[in-house]
Short mmCIF file of C-alpha atoms in Angstrom, two decimals:
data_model
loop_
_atom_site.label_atom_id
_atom_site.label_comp_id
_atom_site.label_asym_id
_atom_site.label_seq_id
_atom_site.Cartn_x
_atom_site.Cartn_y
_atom_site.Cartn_z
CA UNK A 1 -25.61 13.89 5.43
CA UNK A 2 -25.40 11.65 8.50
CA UNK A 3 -22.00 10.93 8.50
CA UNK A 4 -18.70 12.56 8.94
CA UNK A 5 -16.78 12.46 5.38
CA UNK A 6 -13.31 11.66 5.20
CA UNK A 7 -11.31 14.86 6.05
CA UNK A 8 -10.14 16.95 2.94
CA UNK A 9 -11.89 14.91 0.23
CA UNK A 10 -15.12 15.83 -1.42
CA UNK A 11 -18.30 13.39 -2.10
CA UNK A 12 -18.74 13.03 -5.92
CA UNK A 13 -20.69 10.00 -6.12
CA UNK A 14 -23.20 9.95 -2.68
CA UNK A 15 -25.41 7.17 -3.81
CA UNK A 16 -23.67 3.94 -4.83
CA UNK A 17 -25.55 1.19 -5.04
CA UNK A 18 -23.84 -1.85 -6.57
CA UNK A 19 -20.04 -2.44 -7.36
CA UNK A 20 -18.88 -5.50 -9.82
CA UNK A 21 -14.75 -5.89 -10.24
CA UNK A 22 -14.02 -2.62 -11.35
CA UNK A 23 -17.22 -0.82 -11.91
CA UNK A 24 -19.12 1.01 -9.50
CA UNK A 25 -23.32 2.05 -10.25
CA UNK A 26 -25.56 4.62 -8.89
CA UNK A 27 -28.59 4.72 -7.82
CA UNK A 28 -29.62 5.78 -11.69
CA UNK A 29 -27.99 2.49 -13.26
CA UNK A 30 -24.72 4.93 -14.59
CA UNK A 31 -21.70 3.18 -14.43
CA UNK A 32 -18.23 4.33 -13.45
CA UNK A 33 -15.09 2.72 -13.96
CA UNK A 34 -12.94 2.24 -10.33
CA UNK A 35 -9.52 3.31 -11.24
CA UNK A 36 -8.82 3.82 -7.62
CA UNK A 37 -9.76 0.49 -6.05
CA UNK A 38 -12.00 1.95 -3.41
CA UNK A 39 -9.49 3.22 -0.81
CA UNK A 40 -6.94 1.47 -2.99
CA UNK A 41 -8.28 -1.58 -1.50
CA UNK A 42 -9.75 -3.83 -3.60
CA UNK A 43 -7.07 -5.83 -5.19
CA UNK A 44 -8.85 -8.72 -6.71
CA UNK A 45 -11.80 -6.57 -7.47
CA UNK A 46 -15.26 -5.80 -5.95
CA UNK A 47 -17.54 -8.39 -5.25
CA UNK A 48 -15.01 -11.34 -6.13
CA UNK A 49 -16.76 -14.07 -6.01
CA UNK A 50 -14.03 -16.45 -4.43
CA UNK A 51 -14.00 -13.98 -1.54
CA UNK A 52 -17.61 -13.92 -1.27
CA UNK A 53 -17.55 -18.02 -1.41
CA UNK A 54 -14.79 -17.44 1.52
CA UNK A 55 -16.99 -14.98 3.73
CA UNK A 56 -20.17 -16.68 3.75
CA UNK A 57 -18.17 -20.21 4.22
CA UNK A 58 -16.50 -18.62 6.87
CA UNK A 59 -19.96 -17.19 8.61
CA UNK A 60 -21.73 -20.30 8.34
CA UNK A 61 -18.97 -22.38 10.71
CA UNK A 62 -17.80 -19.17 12.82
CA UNK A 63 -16.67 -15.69 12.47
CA UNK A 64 -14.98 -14.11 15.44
CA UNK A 65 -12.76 -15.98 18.16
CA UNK A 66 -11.74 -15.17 21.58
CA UNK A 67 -8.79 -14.69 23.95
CA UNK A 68 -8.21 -18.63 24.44
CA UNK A 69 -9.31 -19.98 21.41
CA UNK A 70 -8.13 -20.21 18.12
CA UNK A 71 -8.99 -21.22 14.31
CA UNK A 72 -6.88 -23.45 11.85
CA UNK A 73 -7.90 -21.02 9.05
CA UNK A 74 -6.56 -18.78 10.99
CA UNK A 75 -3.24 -20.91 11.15
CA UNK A 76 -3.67 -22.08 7.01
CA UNK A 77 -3.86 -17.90 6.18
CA UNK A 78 -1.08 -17.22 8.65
CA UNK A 79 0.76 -19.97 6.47
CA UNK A 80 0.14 -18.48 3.12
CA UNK A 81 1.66 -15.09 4.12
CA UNK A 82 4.53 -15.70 5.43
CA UNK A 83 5.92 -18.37 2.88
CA UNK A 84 4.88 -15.09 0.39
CA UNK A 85 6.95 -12.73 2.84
CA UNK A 86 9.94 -15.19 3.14
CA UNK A 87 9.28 -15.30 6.85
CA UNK A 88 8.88 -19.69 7.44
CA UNK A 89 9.09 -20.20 10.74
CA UNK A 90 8.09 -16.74 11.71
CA UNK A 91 5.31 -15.55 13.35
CA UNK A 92 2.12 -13.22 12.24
CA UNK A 93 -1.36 -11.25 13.58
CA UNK A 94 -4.34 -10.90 11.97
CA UNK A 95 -5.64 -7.45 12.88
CA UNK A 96 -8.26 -5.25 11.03
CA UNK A 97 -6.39 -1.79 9.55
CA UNK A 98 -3.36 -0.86 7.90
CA UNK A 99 -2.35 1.19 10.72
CA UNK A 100 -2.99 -1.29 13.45
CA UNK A 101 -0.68 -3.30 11.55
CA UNK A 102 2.21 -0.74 11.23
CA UNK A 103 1.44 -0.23 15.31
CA UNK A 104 2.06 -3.73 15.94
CA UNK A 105 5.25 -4.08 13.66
CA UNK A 106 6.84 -0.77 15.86
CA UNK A 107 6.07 -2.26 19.03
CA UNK A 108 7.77 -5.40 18.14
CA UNK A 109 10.75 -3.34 16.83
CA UNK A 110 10.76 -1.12 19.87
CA UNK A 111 10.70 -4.28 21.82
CA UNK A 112 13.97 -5.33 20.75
CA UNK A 113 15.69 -2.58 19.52
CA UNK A 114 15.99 -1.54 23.71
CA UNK A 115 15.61 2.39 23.09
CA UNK A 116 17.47 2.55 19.76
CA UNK A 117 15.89 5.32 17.13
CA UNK A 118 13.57 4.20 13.97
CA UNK A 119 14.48 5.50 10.75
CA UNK A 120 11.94 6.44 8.06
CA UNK A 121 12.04 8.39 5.30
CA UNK A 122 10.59 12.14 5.31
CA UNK A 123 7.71 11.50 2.81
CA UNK A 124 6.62 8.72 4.78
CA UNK A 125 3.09 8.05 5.74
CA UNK A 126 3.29 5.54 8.31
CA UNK A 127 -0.19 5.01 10.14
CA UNK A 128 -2.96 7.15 10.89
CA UNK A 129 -1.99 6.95 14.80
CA UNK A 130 -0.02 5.25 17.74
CA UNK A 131 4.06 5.45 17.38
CA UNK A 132 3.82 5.64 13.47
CA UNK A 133 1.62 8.94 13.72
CA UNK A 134 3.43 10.86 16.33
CA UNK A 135 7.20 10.43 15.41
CA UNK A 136 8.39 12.45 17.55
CA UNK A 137 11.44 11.40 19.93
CA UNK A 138 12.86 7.89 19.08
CA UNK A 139 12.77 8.62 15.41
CA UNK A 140 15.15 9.62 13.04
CA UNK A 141 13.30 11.23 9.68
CA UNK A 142 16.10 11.16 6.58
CA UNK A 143 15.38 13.86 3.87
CA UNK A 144 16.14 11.60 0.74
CA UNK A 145 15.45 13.75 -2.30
CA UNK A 146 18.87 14.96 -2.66
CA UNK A 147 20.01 11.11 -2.98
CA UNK A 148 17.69 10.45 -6.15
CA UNK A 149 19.56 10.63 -8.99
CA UNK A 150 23.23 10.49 -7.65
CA UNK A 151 24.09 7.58 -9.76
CA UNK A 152 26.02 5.61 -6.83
CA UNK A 153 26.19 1.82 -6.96
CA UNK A 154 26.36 1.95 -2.87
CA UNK A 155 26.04 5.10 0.01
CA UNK A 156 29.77 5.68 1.81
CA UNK A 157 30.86 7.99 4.25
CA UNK A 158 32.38 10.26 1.63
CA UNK A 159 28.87 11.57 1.01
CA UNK A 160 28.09 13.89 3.60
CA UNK A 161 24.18 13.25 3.63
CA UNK A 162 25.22 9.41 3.86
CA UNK A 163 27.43 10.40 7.02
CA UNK A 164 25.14 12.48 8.66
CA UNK A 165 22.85 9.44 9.35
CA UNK A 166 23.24 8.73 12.77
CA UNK A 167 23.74 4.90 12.46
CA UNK A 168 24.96 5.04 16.31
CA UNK A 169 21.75 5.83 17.72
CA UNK A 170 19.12 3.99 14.86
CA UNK A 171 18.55 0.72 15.17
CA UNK A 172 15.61 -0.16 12.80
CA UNK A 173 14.07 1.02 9.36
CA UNK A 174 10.60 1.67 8.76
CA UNK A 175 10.38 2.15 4.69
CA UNK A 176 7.36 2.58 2.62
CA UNK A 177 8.37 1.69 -0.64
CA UNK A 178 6.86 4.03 -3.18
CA UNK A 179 3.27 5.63 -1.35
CA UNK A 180 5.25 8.45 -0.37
CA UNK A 181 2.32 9.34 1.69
CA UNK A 182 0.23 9.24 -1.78
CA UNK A 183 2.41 10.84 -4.09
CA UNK A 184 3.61 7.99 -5.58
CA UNK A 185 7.43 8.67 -5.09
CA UNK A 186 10.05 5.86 -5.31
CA UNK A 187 13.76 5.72 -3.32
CA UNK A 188 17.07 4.81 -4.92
CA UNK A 189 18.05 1.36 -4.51
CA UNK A 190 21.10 1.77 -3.57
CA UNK A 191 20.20 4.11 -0.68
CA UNK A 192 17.44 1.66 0.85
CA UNK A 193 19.73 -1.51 0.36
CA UNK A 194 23.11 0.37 2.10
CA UNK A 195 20.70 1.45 4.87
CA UNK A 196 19.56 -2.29 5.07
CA UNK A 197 23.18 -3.79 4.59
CA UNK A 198 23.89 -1.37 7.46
CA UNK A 199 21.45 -2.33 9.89
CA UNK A 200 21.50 -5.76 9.43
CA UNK A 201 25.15 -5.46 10.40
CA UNK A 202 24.62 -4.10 13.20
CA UNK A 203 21.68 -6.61 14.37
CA UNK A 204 19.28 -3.87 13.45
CA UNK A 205 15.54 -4.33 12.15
CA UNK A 206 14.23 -3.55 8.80
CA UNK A 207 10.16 -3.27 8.78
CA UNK A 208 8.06 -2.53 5.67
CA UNK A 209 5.00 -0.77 5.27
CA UNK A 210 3.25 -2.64 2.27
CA UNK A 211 -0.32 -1.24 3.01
CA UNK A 212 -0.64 0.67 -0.09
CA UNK A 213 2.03 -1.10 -2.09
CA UNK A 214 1.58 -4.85 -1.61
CA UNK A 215 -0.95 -7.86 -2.87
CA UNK A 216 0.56 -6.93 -6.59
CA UNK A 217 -0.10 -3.43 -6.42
CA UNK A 218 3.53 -2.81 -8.07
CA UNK A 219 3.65 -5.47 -10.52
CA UNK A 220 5.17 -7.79 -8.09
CA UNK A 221 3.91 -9.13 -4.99
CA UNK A 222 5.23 -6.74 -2.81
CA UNK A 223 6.79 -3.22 -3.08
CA UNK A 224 10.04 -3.90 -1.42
CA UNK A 225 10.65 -6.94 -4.34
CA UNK A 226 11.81 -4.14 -6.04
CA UNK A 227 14.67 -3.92 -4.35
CA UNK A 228 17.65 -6.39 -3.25
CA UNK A 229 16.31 -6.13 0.91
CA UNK A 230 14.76 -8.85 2.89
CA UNK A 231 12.08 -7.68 5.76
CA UNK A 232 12.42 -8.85 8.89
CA UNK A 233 9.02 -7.31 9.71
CA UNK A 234 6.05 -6.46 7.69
CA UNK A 235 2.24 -5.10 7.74
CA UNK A 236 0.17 -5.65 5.02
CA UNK A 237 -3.15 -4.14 4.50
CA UNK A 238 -5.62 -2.55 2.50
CA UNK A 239 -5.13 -5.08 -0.73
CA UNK A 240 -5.01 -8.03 1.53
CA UNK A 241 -8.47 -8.13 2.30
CA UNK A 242 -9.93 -7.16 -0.84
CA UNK A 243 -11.95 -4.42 1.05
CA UNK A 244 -12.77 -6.42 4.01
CA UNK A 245 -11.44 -4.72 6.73
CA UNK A 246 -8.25 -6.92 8.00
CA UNK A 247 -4.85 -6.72 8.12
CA UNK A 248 -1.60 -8.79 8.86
CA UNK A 249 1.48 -7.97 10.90
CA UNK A 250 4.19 -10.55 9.95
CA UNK A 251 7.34 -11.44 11.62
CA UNK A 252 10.67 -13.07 10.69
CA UNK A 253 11.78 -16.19 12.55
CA UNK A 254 14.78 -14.16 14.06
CA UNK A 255 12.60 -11.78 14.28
CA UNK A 256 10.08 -13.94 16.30
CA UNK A 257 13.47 -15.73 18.11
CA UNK A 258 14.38 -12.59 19.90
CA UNK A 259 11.05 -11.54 21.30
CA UNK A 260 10.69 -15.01 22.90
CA UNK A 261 7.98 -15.04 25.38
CA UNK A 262 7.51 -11.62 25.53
CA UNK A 263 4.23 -10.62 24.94
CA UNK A 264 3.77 -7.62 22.30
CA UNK A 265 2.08 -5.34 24.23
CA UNK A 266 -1.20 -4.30 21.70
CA UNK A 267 -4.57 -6.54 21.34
CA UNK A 268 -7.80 -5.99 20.27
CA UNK A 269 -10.76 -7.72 20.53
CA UNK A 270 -10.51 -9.06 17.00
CA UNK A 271 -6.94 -10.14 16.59
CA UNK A 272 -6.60 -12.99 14.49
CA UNK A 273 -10.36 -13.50 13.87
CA UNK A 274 -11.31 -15.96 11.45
CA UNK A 275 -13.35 -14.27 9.17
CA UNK A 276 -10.74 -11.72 8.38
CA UNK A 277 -8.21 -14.71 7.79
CA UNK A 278 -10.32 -16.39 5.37
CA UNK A 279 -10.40 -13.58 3.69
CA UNK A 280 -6.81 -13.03 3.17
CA UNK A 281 -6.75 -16.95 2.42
CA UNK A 282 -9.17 -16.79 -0.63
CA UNK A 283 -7.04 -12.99 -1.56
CA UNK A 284 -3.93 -14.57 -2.12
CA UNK A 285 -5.34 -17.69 -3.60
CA UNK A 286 -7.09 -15.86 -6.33
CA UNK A 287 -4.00 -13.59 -7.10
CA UNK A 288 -1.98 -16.80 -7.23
CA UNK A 289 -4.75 -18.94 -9.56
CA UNK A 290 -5.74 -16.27 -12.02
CA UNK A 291 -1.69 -14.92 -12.31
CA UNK A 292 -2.47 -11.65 -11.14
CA UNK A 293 0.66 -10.22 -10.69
CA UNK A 294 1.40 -11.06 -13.96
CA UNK A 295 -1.44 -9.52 -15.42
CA UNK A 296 -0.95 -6.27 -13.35
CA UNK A 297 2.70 -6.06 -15.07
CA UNK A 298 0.82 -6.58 -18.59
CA UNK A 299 -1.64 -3.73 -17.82
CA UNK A 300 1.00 -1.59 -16.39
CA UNK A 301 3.08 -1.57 -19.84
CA UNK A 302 -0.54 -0.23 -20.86
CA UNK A 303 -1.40 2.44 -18.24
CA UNK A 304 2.22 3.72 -17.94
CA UNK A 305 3.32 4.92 -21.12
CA UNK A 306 -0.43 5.83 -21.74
CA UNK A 307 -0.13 8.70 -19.30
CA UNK A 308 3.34 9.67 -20.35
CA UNK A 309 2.15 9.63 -24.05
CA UNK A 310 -0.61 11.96 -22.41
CA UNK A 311 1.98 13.95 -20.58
CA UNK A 312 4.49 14.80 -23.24
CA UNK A 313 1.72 15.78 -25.50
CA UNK A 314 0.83 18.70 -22.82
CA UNK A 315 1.98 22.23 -22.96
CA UNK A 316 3.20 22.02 -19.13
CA UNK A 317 5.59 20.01 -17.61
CA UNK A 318 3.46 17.44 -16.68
CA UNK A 319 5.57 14.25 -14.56
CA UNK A 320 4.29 10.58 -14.82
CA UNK A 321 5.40 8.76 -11.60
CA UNK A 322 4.68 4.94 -11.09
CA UNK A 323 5.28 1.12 -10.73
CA UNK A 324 3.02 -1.61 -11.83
CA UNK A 325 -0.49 -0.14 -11.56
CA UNK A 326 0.46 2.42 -8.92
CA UNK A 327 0.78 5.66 -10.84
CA UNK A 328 0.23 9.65 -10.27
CA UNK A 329 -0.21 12.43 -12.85
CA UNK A 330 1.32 15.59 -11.49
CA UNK A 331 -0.63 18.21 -13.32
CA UNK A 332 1.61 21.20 -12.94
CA UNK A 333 -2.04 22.90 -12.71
CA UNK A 334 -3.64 25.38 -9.61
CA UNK A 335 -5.37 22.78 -7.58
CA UNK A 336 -8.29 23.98 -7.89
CA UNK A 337 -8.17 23.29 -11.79
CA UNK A 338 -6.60 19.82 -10.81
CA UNK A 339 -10.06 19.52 -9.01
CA UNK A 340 -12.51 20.79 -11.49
CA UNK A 341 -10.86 17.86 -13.69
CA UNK A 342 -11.23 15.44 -11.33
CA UNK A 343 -14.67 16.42 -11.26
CA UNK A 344 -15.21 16.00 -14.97
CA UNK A 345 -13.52 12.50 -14.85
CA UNK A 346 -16.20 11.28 -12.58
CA UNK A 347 -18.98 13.29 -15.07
CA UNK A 348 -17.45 11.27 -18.01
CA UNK A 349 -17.34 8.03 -15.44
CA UNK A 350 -14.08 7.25 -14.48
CA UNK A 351 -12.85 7.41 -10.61
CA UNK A 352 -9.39 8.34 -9.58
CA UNK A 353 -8.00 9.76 -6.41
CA UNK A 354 -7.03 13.45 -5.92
CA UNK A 355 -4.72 14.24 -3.23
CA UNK A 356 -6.25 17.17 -1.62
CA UNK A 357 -4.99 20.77 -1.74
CA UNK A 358 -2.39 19.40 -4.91
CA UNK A 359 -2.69 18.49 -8.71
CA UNK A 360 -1.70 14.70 -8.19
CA UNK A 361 -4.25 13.14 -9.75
CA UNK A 362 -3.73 9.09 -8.80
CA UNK A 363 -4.56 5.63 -10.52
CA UNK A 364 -4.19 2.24 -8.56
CA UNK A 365 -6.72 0.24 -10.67
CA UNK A 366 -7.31 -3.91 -9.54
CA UNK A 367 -5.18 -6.26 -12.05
CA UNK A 368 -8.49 -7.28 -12.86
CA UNK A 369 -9.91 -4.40 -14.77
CA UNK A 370 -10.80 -4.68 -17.97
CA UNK A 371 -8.15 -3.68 -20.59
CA UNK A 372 -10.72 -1.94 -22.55
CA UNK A 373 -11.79 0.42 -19.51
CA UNK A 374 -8.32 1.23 -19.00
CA UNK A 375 -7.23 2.31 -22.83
CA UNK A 376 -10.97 4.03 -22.78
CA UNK A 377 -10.01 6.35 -19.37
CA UNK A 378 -6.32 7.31 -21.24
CA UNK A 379 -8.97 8.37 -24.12
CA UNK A 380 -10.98 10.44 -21.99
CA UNK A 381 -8.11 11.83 -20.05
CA UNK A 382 -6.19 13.12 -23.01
CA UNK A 383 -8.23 15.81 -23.95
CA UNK A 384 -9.44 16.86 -20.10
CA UNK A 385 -5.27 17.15 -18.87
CA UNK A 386 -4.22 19.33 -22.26
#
């Protein structure tokens, strides 16, 4: 092997050859169905052909811009995501990872926010490096477990976790709404939209990290739609370019407003390229066209109670966590059994994602998978998670 795999996961399938929406083949013509959407990535499936159309389109006129030139793709794409974001009249950057796009969104919010503390939530994920990664001073991690459950319309200070939340000192909100760093793990409403009533009262910023959650992935466009907030900042990646490797930091008009002329202080030498724009152009158009979001909530009343059916038919106390077509299987098995199943999915052809060292076994299949795969994988799983 020439390469370095990624840490902590083990190669099961080493020679891929061809992918089609949501069926990967090897090098022997076997097939396997993609319940995991590469890295979670492909949203409208692999090898779509209206992203195709867009990338050769796109290559043929020009690919990569620099410093003191620009695109209108580039502008049409920029468009398209913030009238989905609610952010008219904002501003956004085209960047290439998930992570670069959290790092932009936090140096924006540290910007303006003049020293104040970031809030996230303890499960978060955040980014794979920069401010997101370190969180170390200027962050304020809330342990929210205890809240789940508590059956309160809205947080007060007569709950003592509520008041020890040191609203003085944090000024923004960085919330992942549901990855819970890949264990599929979903906040009360009515904690996220009191710390968001909260902030905003105090001219405070509320970010969201939709890399894993957004393009659909929860039956709506975007994880935070499952909530009553509004975002005045947001990075999107992973789904938005279908496997392409872009990404999107997006900003609010007030949000946009009080950085002014201030320059954000991160660039790269492919910020708002436009390849990677007509990519997320021809991502959200096919969502939009072929109802997408729709169909993921029609396949998610499949997939859902599927696994739960699985689940309560188990001897063990097996939980079923998810939201659209995001879902985990906790196993309530040694990992290392966990694994050995995981390895037998891929012998009987199916791919999901196993977080490593745990028995979370995890589905985010395309909205474009065939129903049949998906009621044949429950099949196969039944018997394997007994």
């Amino acid at each position: 092997m020439k390469t370095f795999p990624f840490p902590g996961y083990e190669p099961l399938l080493p020679d891929i050859v061809r992918a089609d929406n949501c069926s990967l083949y090897d090098a022997g013509g076997k097939r396997y169905v993609d319940l995991e959407s590469g890295v979670w990535c492909t949203s409208v499936g692999h090898g779509n052909p209206a992203v195709k159309r867009a990338l050769v389109e796109q290559l043929e006129s020009v690919a990569h811009v620099g410093f003191n030139y620009g695109s209108g793709v580039v502008e049409e794409a920029a468009g398209a995501v913030l009238e989905l974001l609610g952010h008219e009249g904002g501003r956004c950057a085209f960047l290439c990872s998930g992570s670069e796009a959290v790092e932009y969104g936090m140096r924006v919010m540290r910007s303006v926010l003049d020293g104040a503390e970031v809030m996230i939530l303890s499960d978060s994920y955040c980014g794979a490096y920069g401010d997101a990664s370190r969180r170390g001073e200027g962050w304020f991690a809330f342990d929210w477990f205890d809240c789940d459950g508590c059956g309160r319309k809205t947080c007060s200070q007569d709950c003592a976790r509520w008041a020890a939340i040191p609203f003085n000192s944090v000024g923004g909100f960085l919330f992942e709404p549901g990855s819970s760093s890949g264990l599929v793990r979903f906040p009360p409403a009515q904690l996220v939209e009191s710390i968001a009533r909260t902030l905003s009262a105090k001219g405070g910023l509320f970010m969201v990290n939709e890399v894993t959650t957004g393009m659909g992935r929860t039956g709506k466009w975007f994880g935070y739609q499952h909530y009553g907030v509004q975002p005045d900042i947001a990075a999107l990646g992973k789904g938005v370019g279908n496997g392409y490797p872009v990404s999107v930091a997006s900003l609010s008009a007030g949000v946009a407003d009080r950085l002014g002329q201030t320059p954000i202080p991160y660039g790269q030498s492919h910020l708002n390229d436009p390849l990677g724009a007509a990519v997320v152009r021809s991502v959200v158009g096919e969502i939009r066209e072929r109802r997408l979001i729709e169909r993921a909530g029609y396949l998610s009343d499949i997939l859902l109670p599927g696994l739960r059916a699985i689940a309560e038919a188990c001897p063990r106390d097996v939980a079923v966590r998810g939201r659209g077509l995001m879902a985990v299987m906790d196993l309530a098995m040694d990992p290392a059994d966990a694994a050995e199943l995981h390895r037998e999915l891929v012998r009987s052809g199916y791919v999901c994602g196993l977080r490593p060292g745990t028995c979370v076994l995890r589905m985010d299949p395309a909205p474009t998978i065939d129903e049949a795969d998906l009621r044949a994988f429950l099949h196969a799983l039944r018997p394997l998670a007994a």
